C-alpha positions as a Python dict, from the first residue, in 0.01 Angstrom:
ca = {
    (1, 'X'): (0, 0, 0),
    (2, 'X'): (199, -280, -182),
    (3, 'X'): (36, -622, -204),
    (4, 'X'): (260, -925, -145),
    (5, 'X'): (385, -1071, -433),
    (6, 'X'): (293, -1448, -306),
    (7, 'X'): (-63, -1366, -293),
    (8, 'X'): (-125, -1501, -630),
    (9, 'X'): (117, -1724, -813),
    (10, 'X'): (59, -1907, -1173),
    (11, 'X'): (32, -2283, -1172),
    (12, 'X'): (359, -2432, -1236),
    (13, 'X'): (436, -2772, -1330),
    (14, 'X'): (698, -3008, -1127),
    (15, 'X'): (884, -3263, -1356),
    (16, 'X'): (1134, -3510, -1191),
    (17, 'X'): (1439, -3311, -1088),
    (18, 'X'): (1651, -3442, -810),
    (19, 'X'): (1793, -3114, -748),
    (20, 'X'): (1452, -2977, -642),
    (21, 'X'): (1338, -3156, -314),
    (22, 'X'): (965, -3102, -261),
    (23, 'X'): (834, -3122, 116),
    (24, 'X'): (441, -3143, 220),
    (25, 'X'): (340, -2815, 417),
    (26, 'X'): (202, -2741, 722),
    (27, 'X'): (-129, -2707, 546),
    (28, 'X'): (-159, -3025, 354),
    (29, 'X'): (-140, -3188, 655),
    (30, 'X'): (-433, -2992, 823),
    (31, 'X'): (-588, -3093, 505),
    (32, 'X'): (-498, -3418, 556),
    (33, 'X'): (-650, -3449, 906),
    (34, 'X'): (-966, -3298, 769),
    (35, 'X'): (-999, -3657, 546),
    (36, 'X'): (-868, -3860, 827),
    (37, 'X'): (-1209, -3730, 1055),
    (38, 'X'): (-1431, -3878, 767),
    (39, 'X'): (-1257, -4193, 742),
    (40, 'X'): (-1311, -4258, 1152),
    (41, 'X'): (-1677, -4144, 1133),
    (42, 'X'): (-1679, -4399, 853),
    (43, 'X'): (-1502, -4630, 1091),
    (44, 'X'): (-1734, -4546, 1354),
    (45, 'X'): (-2002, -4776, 1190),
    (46, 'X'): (-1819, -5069, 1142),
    (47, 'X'): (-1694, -4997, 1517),
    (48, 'X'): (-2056, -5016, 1599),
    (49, 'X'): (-2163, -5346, 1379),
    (50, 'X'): (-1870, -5531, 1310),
    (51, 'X'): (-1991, -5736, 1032),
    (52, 'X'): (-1899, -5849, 702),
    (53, 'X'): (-2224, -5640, 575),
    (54, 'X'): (-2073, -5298, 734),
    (55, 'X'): (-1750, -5351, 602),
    (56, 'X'): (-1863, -5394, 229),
    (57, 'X'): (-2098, -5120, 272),
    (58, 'X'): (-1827, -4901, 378),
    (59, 'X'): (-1576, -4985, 103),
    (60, 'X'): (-1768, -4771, -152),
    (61, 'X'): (-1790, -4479, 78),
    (62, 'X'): (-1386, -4530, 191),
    (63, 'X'): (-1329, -4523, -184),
    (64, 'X'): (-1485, -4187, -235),
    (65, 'X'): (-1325, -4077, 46),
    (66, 'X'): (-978, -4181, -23),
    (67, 'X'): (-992, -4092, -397),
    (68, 'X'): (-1127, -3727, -281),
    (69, 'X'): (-813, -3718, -111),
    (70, 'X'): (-581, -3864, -389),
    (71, 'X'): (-720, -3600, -659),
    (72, 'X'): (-608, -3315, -507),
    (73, 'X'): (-298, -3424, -360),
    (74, 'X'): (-182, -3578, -717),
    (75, 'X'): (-334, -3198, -881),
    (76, 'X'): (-59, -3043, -601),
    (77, 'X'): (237, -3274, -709),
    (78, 'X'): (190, -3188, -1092),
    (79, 'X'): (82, -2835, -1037),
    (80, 'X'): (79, -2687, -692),
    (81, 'X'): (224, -2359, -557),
    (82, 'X'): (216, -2234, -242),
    (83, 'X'): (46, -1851, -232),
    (84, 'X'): (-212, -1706, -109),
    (85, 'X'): (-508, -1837, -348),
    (86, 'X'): (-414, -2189, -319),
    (87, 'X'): (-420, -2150, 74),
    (88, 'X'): (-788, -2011, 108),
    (89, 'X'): (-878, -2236, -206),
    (90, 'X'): (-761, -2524, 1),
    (91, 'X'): (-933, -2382, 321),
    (92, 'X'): (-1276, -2363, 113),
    (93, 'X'): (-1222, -2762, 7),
    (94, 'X'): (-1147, -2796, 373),
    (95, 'X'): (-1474, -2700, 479),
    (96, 'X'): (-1666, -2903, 194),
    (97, 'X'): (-1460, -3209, 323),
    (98, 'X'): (-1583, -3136, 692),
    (99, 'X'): (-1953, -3140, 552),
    (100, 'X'): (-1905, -3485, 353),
    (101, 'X'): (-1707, -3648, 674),
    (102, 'X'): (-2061, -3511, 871),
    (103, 'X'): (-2251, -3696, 692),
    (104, 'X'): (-2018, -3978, 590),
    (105, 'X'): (-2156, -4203, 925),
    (106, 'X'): (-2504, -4211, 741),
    (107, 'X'): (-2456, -4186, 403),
    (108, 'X'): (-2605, -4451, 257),
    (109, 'X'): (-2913, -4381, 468),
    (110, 'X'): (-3086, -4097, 611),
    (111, 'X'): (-2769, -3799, 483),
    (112, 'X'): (-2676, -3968, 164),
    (113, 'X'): (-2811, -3706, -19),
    (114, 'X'): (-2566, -3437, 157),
    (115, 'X'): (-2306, -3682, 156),
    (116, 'X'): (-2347, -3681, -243),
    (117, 'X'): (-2357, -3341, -316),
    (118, 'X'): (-2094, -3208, -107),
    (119, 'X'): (-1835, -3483, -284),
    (120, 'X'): (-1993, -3324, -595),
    (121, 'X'): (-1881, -2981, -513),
    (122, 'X'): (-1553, -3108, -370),
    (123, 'X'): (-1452, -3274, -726),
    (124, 'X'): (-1622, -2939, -900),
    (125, 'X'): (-1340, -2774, -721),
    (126, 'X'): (-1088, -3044, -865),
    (127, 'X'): (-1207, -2946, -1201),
    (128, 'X'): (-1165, -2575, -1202),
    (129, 'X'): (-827, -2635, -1073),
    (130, 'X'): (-750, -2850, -1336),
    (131, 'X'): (-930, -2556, -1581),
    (132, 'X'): (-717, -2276, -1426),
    (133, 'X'): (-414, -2485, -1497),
    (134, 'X'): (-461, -2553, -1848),
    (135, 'X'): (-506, -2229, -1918),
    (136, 'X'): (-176, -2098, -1785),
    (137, 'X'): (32, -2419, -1860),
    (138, 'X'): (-86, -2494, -2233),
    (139, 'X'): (156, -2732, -2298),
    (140, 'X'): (-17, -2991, -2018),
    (141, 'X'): (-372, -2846, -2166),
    (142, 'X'): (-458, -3257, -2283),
    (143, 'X'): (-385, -3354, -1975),
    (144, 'X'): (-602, -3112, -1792),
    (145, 'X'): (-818, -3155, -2077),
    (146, 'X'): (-883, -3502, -1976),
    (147, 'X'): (-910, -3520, -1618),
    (148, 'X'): (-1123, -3218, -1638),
    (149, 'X'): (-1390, -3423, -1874),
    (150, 'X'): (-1412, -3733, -1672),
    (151, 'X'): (-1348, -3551, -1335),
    (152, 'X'): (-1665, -3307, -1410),
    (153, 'X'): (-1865, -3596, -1538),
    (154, 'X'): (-1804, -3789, -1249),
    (155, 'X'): (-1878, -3490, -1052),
    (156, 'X'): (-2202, -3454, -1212),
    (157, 'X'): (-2312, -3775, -1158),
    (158, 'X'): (-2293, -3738, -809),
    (159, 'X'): (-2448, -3447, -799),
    (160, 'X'): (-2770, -3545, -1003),
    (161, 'X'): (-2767, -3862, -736),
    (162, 'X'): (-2831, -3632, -436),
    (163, 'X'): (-3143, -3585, -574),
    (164, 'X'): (-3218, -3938, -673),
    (165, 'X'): (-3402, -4167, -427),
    (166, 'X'): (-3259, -4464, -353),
    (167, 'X'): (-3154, -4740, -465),
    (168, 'X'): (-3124, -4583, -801),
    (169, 'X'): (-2880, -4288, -614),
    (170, 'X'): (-2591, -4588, -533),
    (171, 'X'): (-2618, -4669, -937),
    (172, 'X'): (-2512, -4309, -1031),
    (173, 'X'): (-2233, -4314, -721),
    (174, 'X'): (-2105, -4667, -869),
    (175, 'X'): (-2105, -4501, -1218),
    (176, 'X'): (-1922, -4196, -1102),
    (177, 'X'): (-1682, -4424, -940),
    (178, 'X'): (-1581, -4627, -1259),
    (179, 'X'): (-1583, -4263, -1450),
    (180, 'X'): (-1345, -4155, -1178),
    (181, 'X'): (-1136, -4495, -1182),
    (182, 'X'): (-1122, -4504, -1586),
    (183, 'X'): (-989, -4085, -1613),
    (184, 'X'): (-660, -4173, -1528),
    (185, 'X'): (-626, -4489, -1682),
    (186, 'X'): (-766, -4406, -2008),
    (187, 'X'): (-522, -4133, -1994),
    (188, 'X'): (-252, -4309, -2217),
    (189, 'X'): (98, -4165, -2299),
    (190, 'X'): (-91, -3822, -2185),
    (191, 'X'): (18, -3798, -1811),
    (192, 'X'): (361, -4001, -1900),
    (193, 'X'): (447, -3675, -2030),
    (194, 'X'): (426, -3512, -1700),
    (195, 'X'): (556, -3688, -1442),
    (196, 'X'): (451, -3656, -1028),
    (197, 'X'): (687, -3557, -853),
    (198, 'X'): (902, -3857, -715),
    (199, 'X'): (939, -3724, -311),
    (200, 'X'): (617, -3559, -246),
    (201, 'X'): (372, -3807, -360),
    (202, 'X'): (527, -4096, -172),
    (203, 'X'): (564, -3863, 113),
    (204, 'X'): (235, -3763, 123),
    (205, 'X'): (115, -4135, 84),
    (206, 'X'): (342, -4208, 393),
    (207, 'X'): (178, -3957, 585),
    (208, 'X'): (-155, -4069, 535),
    (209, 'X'): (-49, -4412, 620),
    (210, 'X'): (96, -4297, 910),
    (211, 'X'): (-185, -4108, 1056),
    (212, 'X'): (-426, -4377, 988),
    (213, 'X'): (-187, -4596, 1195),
    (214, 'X'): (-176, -4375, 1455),
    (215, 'X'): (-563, -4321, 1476),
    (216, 'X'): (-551, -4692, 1534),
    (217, 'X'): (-310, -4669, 1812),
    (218, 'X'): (-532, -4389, 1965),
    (219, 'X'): (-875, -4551, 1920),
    (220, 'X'): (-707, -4842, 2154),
    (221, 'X'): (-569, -4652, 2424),
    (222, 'X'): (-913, -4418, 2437),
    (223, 'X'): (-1120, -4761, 2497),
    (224, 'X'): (-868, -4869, 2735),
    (225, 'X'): (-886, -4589, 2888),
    (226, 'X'): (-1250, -4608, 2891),
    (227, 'X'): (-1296, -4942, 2997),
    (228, 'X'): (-1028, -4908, 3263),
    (229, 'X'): (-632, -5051, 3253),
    (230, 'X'): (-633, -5387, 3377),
    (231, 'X'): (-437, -5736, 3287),
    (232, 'X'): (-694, -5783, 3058),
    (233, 'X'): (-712, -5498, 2858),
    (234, 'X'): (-354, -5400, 2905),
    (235, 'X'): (-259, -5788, 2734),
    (236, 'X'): (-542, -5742, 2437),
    (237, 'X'): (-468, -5371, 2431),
    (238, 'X'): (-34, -5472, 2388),
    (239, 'X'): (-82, -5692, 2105),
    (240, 'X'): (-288, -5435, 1914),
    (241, 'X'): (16, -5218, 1970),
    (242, 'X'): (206, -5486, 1801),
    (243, 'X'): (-41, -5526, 1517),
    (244, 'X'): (-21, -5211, 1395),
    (245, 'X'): (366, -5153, 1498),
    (246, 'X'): (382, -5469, 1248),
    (247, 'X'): (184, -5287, 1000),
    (248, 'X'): (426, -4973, 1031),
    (249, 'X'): (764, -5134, 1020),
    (250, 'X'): (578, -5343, 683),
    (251, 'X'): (533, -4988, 523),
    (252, 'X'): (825, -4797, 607),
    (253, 'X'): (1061, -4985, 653),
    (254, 'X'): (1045, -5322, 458),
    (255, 'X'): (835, -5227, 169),
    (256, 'X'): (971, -4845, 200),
    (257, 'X'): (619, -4736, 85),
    (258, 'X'): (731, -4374, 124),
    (259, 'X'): (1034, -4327, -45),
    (260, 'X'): (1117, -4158, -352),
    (261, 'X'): (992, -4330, -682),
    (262, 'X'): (1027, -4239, -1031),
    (263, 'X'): (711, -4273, -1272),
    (264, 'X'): (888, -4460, -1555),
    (265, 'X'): (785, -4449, -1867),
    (266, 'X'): (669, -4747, -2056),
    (267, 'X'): (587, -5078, -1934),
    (268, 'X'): (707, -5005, -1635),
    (269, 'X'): (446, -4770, -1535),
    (270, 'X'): (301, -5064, -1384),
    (271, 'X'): (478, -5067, -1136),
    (272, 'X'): (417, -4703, -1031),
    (273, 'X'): (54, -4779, -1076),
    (274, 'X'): (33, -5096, -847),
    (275, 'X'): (235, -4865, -600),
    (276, 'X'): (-47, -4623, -542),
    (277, 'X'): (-342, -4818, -586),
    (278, 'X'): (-179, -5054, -330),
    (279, 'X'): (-264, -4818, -82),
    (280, 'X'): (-619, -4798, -105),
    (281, 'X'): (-689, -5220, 70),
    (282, 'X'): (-384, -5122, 276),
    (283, 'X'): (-545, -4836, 423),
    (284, 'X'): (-881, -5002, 414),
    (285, 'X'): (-750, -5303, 585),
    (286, 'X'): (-578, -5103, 852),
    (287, 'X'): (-900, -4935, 926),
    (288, 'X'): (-1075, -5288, 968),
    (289, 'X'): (-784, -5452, 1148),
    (290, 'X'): (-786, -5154, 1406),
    (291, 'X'): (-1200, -5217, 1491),
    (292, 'X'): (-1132, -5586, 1503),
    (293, 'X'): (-888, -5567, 1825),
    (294, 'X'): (-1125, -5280, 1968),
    (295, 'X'): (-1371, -5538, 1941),
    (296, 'X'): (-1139, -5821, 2104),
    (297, 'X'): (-1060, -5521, 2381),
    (298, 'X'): (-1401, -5500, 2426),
    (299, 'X'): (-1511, -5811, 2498),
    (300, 'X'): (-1260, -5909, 2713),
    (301, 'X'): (-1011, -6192, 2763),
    (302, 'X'): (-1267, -6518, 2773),
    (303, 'X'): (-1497, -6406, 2519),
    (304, 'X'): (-1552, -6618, 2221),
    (305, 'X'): (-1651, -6374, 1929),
    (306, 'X'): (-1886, -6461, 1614),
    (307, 'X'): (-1763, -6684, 1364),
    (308, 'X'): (-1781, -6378, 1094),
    (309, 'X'): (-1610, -6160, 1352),
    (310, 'X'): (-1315, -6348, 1365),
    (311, 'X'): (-1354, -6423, 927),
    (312, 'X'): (-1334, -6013, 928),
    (313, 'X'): (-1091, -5962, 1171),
    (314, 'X'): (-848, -6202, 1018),
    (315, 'X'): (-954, -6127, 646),
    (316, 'X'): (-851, -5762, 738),
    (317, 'X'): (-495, -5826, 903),
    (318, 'X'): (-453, -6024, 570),
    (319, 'X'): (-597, -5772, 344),
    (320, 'X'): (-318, -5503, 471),
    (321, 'X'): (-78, -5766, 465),
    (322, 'X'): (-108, -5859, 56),
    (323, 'X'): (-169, -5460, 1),
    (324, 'X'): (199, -5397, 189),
    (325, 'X'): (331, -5693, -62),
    (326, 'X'): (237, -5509, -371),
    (327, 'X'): (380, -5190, -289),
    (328, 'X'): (705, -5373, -171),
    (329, 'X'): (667, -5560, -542),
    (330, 'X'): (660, -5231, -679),
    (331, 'X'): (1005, -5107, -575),
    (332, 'X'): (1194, -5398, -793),
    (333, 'X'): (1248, -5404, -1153),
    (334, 'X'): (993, -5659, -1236),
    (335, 'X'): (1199, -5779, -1596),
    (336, 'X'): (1551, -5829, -1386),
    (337, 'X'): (1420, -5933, -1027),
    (338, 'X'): (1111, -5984, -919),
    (339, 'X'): (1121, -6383, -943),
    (340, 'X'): (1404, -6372, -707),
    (341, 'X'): (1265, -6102, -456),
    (342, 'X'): (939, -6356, -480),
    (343, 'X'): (1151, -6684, -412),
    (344, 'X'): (1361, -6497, -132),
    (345, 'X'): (1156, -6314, 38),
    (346, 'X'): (794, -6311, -39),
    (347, 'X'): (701, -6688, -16),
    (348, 'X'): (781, -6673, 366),
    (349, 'X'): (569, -6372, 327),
    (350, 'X'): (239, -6547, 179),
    (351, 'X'): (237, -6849, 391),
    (352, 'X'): (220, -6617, 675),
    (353, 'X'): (-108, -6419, 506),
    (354, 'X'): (-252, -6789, 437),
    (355, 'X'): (-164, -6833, 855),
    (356, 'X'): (-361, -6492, 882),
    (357, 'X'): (-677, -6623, 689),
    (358, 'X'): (-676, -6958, 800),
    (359, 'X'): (-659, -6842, 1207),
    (360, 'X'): (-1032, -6776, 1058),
    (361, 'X'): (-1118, -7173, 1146),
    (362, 'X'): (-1025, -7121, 1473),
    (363, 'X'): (-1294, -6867, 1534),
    (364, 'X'): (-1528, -7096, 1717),
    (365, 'X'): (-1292, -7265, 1936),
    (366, 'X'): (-1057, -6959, 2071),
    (367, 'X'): (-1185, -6723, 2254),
    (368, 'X'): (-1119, -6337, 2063),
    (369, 'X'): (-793, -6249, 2247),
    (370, 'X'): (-621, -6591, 2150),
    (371, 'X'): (-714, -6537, 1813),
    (372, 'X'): (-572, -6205, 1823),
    (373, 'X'): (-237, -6362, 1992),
    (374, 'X'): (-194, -6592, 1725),
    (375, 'X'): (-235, -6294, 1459),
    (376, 'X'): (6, -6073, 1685),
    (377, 'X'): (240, -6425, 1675),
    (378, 'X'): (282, -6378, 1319),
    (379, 'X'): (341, -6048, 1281),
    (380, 'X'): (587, -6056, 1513),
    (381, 'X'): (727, -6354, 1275),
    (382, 'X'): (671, -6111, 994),
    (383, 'X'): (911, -5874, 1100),
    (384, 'X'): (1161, -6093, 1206),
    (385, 'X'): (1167, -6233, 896),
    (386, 'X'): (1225, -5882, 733),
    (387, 'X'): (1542, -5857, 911),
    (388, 'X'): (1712, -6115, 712),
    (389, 'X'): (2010, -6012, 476),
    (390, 'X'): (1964, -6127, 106),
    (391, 'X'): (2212, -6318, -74),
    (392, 'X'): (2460, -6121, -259),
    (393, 'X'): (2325, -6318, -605),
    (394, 'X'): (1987, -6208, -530),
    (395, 'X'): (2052, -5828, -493),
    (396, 'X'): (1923, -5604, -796),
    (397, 'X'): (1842, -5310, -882),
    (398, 'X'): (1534, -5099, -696),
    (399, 'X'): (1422, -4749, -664),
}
C-alpha cells in the first residue's frame, strides 16, 4: 500500500509574490476558535468584576494569549504547508491551547501554575517548528536561529515559573514577556530578508478581529436572552449592536485592517510594525468595550453605574478607537502623506476619542444606558464621518 504523498511535506518559505494568493484553511480557523475560548474565559472575569483592577490584571494574561496566537500564525505565513504532519502537529497545539484557556479564568490564582506550564509547552512547540525549519530551509537558518533562542528562553522561563510560588512566578512571566517582545525586534535586517506573506497575515488578523467582534455580538444577545427581551434591554442591547458594528466598519472598512500589505524594507518597516501591534489594544479594547454594555444591559435602563465603571467602559471604547487609528496610519506612506491624512481625516477622528474619554465625567450624573447612548452617538458620528470623499490634493499613495 502506497502512502499519500501530502502526508509529509518540507517547510517551504513564502516570499511576496502577487501571483501566489495564500488563503487561511479550514483548520486555522478551528485553531483560531480554540484561542478565542481562552480569551472569553479571560473575559469571563472582568464580566464578573468589572473593575479597573480586573482589567489590568487581565492585560498580562490577554498578552500571552494573543502573542501564543501571533507566533504560530506568523511561523505559518513564513513557513507553513499544508500535509499531514502540520495538521496533527496543529491538532496537538490545539489541545495544549484548550488546557491553558482552562485554566486561563484563574491563572493568576489558584491554576496559575497549569496556566504557566502549558504556555510553556505551547511555545516549546513554536521552537521545534522553528528548529525543523532551519534545518530544511538553511538559507532562513539566522532567522530561525533567532526566534528559536529567545522563543525557547522565553519558554523556559515560563516553565521554571510553574513551579515558583507567587509573587516571584509573575516576575519570571513579565520576564518571559519582554524576552518574547524583544525576539522579533532585536531581529534586525534578519526577518527583512524574509518577508510574511502580504494576504494571509492581514487575513488572518481580520479574522481574529472579526470573531472577537462577533463573540461580542453573541455575549449580548445570550444575556438578553437571559434576562428576557424587553424595551429595556432591547434599547441597551441595540446600541451595543451599534458599538461594535462601529468597531467593524472602523476595521474593515475605513482603516482596511485586513487587506493586503507589503513588509517594506527600511524605514518603512514601521509602518508594518505599528500595523500588527495595533491589534493587540484593539482587540483588548473590544473585549472590554463588549463587558461594559453587558454590564449597562445588566443593570438596566435607570441604573447609575460606579464612577470607575463608566472610567472603564469609556476608556475601553477609546482604547479600540486610537488602536483602529494606528492601523489606518499604517496604510499611508508616512514621508509623502501622513500630515495630510492627519489634517483631513484624523483630527475629526481624535476629538471624537477625547468625546469618548471625557463621557467619563458624566459617570455620576447619567444613569449607565445614557452613557452608553452618548458613546453609541459618536460612533454613529464616527462612521458618518468615514463616508466623506477626500480632496483630490489630498489623495496619495497607500497600500
Amino acid at each position: 500500500m502506497k502512502l499519500r504523498r501530502d502526508i509529509i511535506k518540507p517547510p517551504r518559505l513564502y516570499f511576496e509574490d502577487e501571483s501566489e494568493e495564500r488563503h487561511s484553511n479550514w483548520l486555522e480557523l478551528l485553531f483560531d476558535l480554540i484561542f478565542v475560548a481562552a480569551v472569553s474565559l479571560l473575559a469571563s472575569n472582568l464580566n464578573s468584576n468589572y473593575s479597573f483592577t480586573t482589567f489590568l490584571q487581565s492585560i498580562p494574561l490577554f498578552f500571552a494569549i494573543w502573542w501564543g496566537w501571533l507566533g504560530h500564525t506568523i511561523y505559518l505565513s513564513r513557513f507553513g504547508v499544508d500535509d499531514f504532519m502540520h495538521r496533527f502537529y496543529t491538532m496537538a497545539q490545539m489541545i495544549v491551547v484548550a488546557i491553558m484557556a482552562i485554566n486561563t479564568k484563574d491563572a493568576l490564582g489558584a491554576t496559575g501554575p497549569e496556566f504557566a506550564i502549558s504556555y510553556a509547552i505551547l511555545r516549546f512547540m513554536l521552537v521545534a517548528e522553528y528548529l525543523r525549519a532551519g534545518r530544511i530551509v538553511p538559507e532562513a537558518r539566522a532567522l530561525t536561529h533567532h526566534y528559536s533562542i529567545g522563543f525557547g528562553i522565553a519558554a523556559g522561563l515560563w516553565g521554571v515559573s510553574a513551579f515558583t510560588p507567587a509573587p516571584w512566578r509573575f516576575l519570571l512571566w513579565g520576564m518571559a514577556i519582554v524576552v518574547d517582545l524583544l525576539t522579533p525586534l532585536t531581529a534586525g535586517k534578519i526577518h527583512q530578508q524574509f518577508p510574511l506573506h502580504p494576504t494571509h497575515l492581514p487575513e488572518r488578523f481580520g479574522l481574529l478581529t472579526i470573531i472577537l467582534i462577533g463573540e461580542a455580538v453573541v455575549g449580548i444577545v445570550f444575556l438578553i436572552g437571559t434576562l428576557g427581551l424587553t424595551l429595556e434591554t432591547g434599547i441597551t442591547g441595540l446600541m451595543g449592536f451599534i458599538v461594535a458594528f462601529s468597531i467593524w466598519w472602523g476595521y474593515f472598512e475605513e482603516a482596511r485592517g485586513a487587506e493586503a500589505r507589503v513588509e517594506e524594507k527600511g524605514e518603512e518597516i514601521g509602518r508594518y510594525q505599528l500595523w500588527l501591534y495595533a491589534h493587540f489594544p484593539l482587540l483588548l479594547g473590544i473585549v472590554a468595550t463588549a463587558m461594559g454594555v453587558k454590564h449597562v444591559i445588566s443593570h438596566g435602563l435607570g441604573s447609575v453605574l460606579s464612577s470607575s465603571e463608566v472610567w472603564l467602559l469609556c476608556g475601553s471604547l477609546a482604547l479600540a478607537l486610537t488602536a483602529l487609528s494606528f492601523i489606518f496610519l499604517s496604510s499611508f506612506n508616512w514621508h509623502e502623506c501622513v500630515s495630510r491624512v492627519l489634517l483631513y481625516f484624523r483630527i475629526p477622528y481624535y476629538i471624537l476619542i477625547i468625546l469618548v474619554i471625557c463621557t467619563g465625567f458624566l459617570g455620576s450624573i447619567l444613569p449607565g444606558s445614557l452613557i452608553l447612548g452618548l458613546l453609541t452617538l459618536i460612533c454613529v458620528v464616527k462612521v458618518i464621518l468615514s463616508l466623506r470623499e477626500p480632496p483630490e490634493e489630498l489623495m496619495c499613495d497607500i497600500y
